[in-house]
Backbone as ProteinMPNN parsed JSONL, in Angstrom:
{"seq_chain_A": "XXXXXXXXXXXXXXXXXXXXXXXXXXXXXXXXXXXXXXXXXXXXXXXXXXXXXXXXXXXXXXXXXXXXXXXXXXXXXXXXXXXXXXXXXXXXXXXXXXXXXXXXXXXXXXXXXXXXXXXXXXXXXXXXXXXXXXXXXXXXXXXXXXXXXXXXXXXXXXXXXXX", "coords_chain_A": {"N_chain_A": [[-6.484, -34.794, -16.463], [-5.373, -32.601, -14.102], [-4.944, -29.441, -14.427], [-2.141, -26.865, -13.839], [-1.333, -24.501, -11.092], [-1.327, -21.095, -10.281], [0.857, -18.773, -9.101], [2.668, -15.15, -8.636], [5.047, -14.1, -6.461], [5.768, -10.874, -4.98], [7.338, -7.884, -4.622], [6.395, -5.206, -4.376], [5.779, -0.952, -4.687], [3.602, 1.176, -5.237], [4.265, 4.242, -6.639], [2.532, 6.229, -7.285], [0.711, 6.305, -5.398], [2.354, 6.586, -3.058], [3.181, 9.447, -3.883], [0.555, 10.74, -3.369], [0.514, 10.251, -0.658], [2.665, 11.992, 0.094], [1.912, 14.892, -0.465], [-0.12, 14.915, 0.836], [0.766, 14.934, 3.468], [2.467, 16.596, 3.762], [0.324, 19.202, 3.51], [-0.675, 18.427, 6.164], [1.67, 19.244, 7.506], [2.337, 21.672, 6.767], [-0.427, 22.615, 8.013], [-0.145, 22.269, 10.904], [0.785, 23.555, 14.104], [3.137, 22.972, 15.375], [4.918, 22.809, 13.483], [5.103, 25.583, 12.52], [6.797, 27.866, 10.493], [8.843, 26.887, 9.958], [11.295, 25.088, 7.611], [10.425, 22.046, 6.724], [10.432, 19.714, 4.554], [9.2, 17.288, 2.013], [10.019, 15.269, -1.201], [9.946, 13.231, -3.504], [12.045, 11.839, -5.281], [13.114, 9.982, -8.248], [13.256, 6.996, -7.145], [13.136, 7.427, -4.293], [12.921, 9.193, -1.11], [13.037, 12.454, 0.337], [13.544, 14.087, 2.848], [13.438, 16.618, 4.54], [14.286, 19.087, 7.463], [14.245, 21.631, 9.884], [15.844, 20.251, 12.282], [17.111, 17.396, 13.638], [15.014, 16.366, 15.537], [12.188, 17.566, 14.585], [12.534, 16.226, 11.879], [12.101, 13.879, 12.754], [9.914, 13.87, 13.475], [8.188, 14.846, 11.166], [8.864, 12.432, 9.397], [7.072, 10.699, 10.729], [4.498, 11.424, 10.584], [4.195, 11.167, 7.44], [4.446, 8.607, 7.482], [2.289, 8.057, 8.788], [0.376, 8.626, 6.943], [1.545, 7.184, 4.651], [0.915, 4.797, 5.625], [-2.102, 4.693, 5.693], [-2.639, 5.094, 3.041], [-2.063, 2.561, 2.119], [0.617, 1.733, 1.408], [3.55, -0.243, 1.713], [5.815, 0.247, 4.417], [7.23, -1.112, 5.203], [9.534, -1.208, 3.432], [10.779, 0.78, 2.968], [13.949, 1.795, 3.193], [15.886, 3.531, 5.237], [18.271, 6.531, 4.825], [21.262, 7.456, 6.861], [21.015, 10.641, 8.663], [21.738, 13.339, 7.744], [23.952, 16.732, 7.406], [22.312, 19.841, 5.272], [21.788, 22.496, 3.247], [21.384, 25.646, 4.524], [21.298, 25.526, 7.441], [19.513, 23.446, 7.767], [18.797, 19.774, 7.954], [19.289, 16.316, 6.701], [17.773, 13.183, 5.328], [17.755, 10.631, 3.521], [15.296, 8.057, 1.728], [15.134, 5.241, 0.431], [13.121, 3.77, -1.55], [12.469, 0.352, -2.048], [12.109, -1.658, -4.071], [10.825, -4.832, -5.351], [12.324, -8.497, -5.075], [14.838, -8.899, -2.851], [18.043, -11.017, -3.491], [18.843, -12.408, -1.483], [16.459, -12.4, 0.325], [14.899, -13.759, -1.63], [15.746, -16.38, -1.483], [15.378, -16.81, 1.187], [12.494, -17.023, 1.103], [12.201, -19.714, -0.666], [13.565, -21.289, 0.4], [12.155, -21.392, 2.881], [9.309, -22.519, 1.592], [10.52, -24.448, 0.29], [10.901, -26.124, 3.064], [8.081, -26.324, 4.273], [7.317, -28.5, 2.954], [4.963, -29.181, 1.406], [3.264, -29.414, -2.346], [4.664, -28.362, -4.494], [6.434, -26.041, -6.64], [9.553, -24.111, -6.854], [10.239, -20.939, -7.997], [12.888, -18.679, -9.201], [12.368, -15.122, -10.599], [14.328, -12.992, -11.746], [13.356, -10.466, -9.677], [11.315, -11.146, -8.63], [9.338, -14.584, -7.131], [7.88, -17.36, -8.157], [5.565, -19.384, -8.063], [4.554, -23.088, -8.589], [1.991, -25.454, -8.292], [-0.062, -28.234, -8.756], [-2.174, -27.918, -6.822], [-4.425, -26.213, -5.024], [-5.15, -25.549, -2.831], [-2.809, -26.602, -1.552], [-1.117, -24.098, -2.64], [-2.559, -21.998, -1.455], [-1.865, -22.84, 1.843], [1.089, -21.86, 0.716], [0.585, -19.215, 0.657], [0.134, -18.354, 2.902], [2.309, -19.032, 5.13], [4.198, -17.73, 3.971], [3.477, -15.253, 4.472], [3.485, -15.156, 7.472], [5.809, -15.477, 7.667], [8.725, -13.697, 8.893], [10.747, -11.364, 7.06], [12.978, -9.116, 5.283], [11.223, -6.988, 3.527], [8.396, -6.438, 2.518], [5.859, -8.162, 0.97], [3.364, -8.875, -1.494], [0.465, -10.619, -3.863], [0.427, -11.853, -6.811], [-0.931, -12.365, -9.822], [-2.299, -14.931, -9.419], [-3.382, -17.485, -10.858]], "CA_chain_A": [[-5.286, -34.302, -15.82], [-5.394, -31.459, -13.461], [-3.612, -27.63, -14.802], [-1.469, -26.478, -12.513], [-2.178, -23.62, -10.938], [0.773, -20.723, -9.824], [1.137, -16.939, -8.768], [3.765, -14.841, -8.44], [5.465, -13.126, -4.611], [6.653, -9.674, -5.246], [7.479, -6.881, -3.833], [6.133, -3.764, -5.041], [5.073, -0.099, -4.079], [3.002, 2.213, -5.817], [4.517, 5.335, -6.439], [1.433, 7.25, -6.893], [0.228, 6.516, -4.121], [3.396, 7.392, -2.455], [3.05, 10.748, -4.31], [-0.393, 10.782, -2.892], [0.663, 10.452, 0.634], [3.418, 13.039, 0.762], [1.426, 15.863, -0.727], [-1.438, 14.743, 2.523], [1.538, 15.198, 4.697], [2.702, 18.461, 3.369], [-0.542, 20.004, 3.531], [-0.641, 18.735, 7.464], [2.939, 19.789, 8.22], [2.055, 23.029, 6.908], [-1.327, 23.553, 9.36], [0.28, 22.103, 11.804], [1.265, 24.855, 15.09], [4.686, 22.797, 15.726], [5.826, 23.23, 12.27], [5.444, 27.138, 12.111], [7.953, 28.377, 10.532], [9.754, 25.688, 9.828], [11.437, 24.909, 6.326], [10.33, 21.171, 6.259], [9.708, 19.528, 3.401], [8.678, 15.621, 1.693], [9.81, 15.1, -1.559], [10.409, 12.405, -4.383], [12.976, 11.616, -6.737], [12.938, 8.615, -8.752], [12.242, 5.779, -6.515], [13.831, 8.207, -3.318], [11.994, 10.268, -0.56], [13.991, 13.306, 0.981], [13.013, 14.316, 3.773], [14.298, 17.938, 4.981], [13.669, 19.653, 8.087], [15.251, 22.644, 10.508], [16.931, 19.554, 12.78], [16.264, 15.753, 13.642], [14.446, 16.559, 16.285], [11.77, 17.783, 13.771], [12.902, 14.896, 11.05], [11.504, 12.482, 13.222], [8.157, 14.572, 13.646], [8.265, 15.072, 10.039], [9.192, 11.313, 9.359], [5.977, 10.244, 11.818], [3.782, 12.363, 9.382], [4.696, 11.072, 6.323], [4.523, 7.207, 7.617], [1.23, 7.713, 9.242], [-0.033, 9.159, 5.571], [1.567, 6.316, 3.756], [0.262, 3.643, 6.043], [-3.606, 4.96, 5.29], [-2.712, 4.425, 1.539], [-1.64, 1.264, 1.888], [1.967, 1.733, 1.062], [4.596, -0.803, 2.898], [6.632, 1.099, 4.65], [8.955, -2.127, 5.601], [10.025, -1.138, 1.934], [11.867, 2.101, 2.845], [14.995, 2.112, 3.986], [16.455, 4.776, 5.283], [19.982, 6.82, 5.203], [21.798, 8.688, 7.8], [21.068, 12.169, 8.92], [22.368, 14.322, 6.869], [23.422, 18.116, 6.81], [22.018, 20.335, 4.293], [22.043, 24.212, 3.427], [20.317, 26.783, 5.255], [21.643, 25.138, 8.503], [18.818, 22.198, 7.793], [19.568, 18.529, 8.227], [18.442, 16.088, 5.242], [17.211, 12.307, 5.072], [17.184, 9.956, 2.194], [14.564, 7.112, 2.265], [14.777, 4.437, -0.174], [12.158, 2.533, -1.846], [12.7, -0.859, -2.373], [11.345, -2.121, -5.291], [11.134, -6.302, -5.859], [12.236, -9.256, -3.743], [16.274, -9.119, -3.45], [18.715, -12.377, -3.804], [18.553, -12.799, 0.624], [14.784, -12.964, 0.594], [14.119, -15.156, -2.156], [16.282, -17.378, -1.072], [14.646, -17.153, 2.71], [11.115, -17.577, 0.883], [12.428, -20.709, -1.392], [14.177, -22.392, 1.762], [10.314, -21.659, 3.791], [8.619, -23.248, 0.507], [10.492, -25.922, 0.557], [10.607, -26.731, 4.318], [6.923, -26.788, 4.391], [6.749, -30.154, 2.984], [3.84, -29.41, 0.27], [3.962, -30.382, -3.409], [4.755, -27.177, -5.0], [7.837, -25.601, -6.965], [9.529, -22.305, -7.284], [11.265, -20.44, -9.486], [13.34, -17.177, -8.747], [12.394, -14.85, -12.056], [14.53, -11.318, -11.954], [13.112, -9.385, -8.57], [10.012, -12.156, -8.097], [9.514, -15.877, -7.399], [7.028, -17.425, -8.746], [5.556, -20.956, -6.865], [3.18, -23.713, -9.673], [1.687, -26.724, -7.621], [-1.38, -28.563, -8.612], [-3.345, -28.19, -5.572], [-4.516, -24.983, -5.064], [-4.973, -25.807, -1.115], [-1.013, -26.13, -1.277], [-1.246, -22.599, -2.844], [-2.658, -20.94, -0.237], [-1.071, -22.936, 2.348], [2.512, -21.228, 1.031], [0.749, -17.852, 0.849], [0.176, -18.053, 4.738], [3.693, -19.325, 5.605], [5.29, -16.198, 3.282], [2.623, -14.425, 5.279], [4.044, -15.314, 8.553], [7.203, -15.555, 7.818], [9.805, -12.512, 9.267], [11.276, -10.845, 5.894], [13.054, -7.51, 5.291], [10.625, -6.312, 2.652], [6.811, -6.388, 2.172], [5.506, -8.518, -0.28], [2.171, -9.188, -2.177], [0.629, -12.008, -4.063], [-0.099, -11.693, -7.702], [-0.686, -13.398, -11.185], [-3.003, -16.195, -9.048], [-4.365, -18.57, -11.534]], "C_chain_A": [[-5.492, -32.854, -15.374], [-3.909, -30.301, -14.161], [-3.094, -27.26, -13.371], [-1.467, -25.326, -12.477], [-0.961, -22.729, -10.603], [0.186, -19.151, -9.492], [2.898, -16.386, -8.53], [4.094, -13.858, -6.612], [6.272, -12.759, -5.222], [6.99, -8.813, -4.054], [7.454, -5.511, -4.763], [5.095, -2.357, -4.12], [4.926, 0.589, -5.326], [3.167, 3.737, -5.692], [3.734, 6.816, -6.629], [0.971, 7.595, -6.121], [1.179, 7.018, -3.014], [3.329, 9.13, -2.916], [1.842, 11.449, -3.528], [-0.391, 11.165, -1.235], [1.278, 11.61, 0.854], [2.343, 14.435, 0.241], [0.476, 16.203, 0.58], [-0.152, 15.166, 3.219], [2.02, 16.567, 4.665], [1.738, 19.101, 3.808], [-0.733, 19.416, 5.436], [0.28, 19.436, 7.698], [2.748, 20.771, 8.105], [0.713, 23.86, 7.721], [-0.708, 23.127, 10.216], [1.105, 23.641, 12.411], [3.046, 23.954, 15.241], [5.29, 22.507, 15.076], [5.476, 24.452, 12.064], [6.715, 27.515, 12.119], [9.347, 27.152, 10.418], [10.475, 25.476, 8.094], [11.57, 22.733, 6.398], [9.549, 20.956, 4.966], [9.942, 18.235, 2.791], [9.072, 15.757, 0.176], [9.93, 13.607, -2.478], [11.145, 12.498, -5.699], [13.323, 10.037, -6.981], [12.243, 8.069, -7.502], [13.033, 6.316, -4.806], [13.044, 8.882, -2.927], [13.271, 10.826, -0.355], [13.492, 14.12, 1.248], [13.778, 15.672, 4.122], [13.355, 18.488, 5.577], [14.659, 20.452, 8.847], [16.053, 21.723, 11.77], [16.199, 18.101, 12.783], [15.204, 15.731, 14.556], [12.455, 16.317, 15.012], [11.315, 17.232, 12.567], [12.229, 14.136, 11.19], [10.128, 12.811, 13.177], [7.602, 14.289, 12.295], [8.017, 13.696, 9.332], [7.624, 10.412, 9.659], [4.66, 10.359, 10.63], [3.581, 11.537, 8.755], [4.189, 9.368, 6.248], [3.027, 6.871, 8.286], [0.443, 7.879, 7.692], [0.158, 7.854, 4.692], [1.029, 5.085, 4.516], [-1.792, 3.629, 5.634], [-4.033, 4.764, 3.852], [-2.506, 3.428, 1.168], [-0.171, 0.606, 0.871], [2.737, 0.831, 2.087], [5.234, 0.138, 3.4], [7.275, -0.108, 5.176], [9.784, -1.693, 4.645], [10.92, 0.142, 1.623], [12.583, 2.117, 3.82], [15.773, 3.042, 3.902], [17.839, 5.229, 5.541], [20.027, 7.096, 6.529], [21.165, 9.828, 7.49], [21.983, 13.036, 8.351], [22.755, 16.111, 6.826], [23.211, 18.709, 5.683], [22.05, 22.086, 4.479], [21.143, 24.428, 3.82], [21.028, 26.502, 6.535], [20.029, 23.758, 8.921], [19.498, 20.53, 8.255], [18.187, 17.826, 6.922], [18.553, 14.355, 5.699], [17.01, 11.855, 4.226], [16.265, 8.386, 2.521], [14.35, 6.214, 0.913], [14.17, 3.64, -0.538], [12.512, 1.182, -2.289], [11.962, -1.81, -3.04], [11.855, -3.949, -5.458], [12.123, -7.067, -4.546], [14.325, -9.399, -3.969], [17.006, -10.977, -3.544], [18.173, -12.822, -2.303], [17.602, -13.531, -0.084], [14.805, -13.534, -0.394], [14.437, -16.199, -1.987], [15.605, -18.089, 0.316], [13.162, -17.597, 1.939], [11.022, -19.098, 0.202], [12.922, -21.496, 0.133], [12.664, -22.58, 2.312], [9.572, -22.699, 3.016], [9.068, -24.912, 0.797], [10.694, -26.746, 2.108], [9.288, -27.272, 4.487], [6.578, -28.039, 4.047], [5.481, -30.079, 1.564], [4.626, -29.158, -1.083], [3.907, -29.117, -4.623], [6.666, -26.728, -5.727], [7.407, -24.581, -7.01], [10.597, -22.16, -7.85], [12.018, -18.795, -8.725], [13.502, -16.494, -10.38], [13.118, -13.201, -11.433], [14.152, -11.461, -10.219], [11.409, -9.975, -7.936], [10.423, -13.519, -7.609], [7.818, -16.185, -7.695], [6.829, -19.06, -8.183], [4.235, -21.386, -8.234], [2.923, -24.757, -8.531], [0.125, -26.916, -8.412], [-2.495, -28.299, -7.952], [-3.89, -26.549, -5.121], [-4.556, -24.789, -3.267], [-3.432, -25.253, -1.031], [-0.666, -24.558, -1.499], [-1.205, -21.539, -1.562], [-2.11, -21.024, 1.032], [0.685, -21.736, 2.268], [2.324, -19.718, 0.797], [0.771, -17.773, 2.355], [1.254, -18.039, 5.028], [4.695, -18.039, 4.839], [4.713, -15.324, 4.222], [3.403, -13.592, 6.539], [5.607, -15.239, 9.114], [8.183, -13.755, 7.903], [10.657, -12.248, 7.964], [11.209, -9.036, 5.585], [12.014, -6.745, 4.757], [8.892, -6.724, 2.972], [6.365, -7.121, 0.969], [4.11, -8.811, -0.503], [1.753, -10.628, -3.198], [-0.498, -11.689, -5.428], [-0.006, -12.979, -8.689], [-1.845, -14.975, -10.478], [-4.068, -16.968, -10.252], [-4.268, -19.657, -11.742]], "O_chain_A": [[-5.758, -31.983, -16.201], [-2.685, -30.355, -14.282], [-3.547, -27.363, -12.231], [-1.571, -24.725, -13.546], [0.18, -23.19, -10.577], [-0.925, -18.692, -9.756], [3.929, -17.03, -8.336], [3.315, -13.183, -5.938], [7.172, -13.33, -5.838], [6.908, -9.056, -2.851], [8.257, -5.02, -5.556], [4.17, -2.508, -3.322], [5.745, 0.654, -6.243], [2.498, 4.435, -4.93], [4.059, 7.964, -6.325], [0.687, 8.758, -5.834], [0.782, 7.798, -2.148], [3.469, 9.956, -2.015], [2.011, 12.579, -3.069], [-1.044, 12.051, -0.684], [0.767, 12.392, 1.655], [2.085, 15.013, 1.298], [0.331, 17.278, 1.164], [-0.405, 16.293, 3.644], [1.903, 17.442, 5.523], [2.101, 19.83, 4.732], [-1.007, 20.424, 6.087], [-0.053, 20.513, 8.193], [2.841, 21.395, 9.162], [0.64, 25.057, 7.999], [-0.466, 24.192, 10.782], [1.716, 24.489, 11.761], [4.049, 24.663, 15.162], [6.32, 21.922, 15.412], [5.543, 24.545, 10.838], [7.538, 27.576, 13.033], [10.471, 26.931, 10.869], [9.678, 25.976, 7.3], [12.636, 22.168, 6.153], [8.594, 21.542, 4.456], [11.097, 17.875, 3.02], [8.327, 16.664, -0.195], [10.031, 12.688, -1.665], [10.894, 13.046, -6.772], [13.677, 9.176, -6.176], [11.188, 8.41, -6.968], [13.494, 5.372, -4.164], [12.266, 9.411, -3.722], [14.339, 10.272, -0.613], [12.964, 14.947, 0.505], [14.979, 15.609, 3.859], [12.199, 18.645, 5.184], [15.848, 20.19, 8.665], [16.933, 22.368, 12.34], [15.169, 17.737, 12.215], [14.338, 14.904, 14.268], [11.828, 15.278, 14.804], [10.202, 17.449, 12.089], [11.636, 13.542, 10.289], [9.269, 11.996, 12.841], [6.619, 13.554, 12.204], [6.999, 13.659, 8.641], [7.178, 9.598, 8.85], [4.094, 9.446, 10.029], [2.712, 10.784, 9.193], [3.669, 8.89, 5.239], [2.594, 5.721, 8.347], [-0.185, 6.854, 7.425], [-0.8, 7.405, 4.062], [0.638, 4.224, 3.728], [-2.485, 2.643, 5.384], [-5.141, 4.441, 3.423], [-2.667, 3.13, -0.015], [0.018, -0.343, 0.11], [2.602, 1.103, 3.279], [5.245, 1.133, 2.675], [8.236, 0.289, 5.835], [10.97, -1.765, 4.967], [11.523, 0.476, 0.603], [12.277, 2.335, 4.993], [16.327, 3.451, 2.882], [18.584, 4.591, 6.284], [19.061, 7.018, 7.287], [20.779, 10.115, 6.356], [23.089, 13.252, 8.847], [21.929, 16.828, 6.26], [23.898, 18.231, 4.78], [22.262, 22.739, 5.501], [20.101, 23.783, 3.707], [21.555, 27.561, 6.873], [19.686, 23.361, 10.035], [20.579, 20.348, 8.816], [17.109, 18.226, 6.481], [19.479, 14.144, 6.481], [16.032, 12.318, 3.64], [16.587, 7.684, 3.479], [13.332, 6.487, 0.278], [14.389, 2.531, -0.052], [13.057, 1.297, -3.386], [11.263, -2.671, -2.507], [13.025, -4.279, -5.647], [12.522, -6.552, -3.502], [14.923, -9.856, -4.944], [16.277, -11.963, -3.655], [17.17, -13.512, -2.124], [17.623, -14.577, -0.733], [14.604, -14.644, 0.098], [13.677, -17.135, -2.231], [15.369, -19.275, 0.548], [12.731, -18.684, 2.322], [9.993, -19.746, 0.394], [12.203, -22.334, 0.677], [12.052, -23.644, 2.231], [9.189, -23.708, 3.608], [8.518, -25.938, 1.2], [10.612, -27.974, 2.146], [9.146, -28.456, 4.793], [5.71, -28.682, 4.638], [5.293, -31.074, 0.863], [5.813, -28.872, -1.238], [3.072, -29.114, -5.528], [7.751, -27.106, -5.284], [6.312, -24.027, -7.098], [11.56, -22.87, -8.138], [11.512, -18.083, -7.858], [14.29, -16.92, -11.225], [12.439, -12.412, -10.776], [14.587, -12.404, -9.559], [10.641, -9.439, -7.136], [11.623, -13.792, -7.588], [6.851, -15.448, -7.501], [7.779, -19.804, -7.934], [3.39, -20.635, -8.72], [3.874, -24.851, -7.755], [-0.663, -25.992, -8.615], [-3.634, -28.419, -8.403], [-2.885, -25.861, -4.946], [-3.968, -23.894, -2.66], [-2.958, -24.172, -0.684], [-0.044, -23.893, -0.67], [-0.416, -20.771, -1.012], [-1.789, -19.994, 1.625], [1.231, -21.118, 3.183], [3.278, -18.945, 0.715], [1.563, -17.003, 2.898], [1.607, -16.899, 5.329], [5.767, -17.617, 5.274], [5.49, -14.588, 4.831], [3.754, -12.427, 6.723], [6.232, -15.076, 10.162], [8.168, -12.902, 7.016], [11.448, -13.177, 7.806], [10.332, -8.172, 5.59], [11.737, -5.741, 5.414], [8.589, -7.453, 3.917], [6.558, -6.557, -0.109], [3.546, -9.053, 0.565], [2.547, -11.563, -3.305], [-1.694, -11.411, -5.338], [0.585, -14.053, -8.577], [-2.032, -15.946, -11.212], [-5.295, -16.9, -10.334], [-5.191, -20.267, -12.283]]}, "name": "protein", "num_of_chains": 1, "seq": "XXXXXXXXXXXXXXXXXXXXXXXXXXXXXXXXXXXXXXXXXXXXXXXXXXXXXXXXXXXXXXXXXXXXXXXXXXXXXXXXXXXXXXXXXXXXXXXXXXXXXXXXXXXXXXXXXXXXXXXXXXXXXXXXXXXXXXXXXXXXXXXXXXXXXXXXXXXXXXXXXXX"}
């Protein structure tokens, strides 16, 4: 009798590496000639960026930065969603950018509906802020990693626990 085989689809970012990126972006924004003089600045709190710069104009420059940095680390950035524009003191403007940690109710629901449309001989489970898919066949496996793959979903997800 064949073991059945399983992984889990998350959604997770690495906040080191997020730490990692903004510090790279800092240290451009500050050689950078079209931030002289500027009071921008990248940081983190908890699972929160905040972004502050002298207008949006700037924000967005700032923003650009920051997303080119975390794309080279291999951070999602589908996974941050962002506030409104914000003012702040000095006569700044401020930005909050939320990380989005794990797969919410929506999407697992959109990935469980995909699963089971596909037609192969697989279950899933929704555990907490994962789902988790067992099938025999390990073919079928990878089959429903492609189709999560492919499939249009707010967040970014990954593909762990495979055994």
């Amino acid at each position: 009798m064949a073991k059945d085989s399983s992984f889990d689809i998350v959604s997770q970012v690495d906040l080191s590496e997020v730490t990692n990126a903004i510090q790279i972006a800092l240290k451009e924004v500050k050689n950078r000639y079209d931030f002289k003089g500027s009071k921008s600045d990248v940081s983190l709190e908890k699972e929160e960026l905040v972004l502050i710069s002298d207008d949006e104009f700037k924000l967005e420059q700032l923003k650009d930065v920051l997303v080119s940095k975390l794309i080279k680390r291999n951070v999602p950035t589908k996974n941050i969603s962002y506030g409104k524009v914000e003012n702040a003191s000095g006569g700044t403007v401020r930005q909050r950018g939320k990380l989005v940690q794990g797969i919410d109710k929506e999407n697992a629901k959109k990935i469980n509906t995909l699963i089971k449309n596909s037609g192969l001989k697989v279950k899933t489970q929704v555990q907490d802020d994962q789902v988790r898919v067992t099938g025999k066949s390990r073919d079928d496996l990878q089959q429903v990693i492609n189709a999560v793959r492919q499939a249009d979903l707010s967040v970014d997800v990954q593909f762990i626990n495979y055994r």
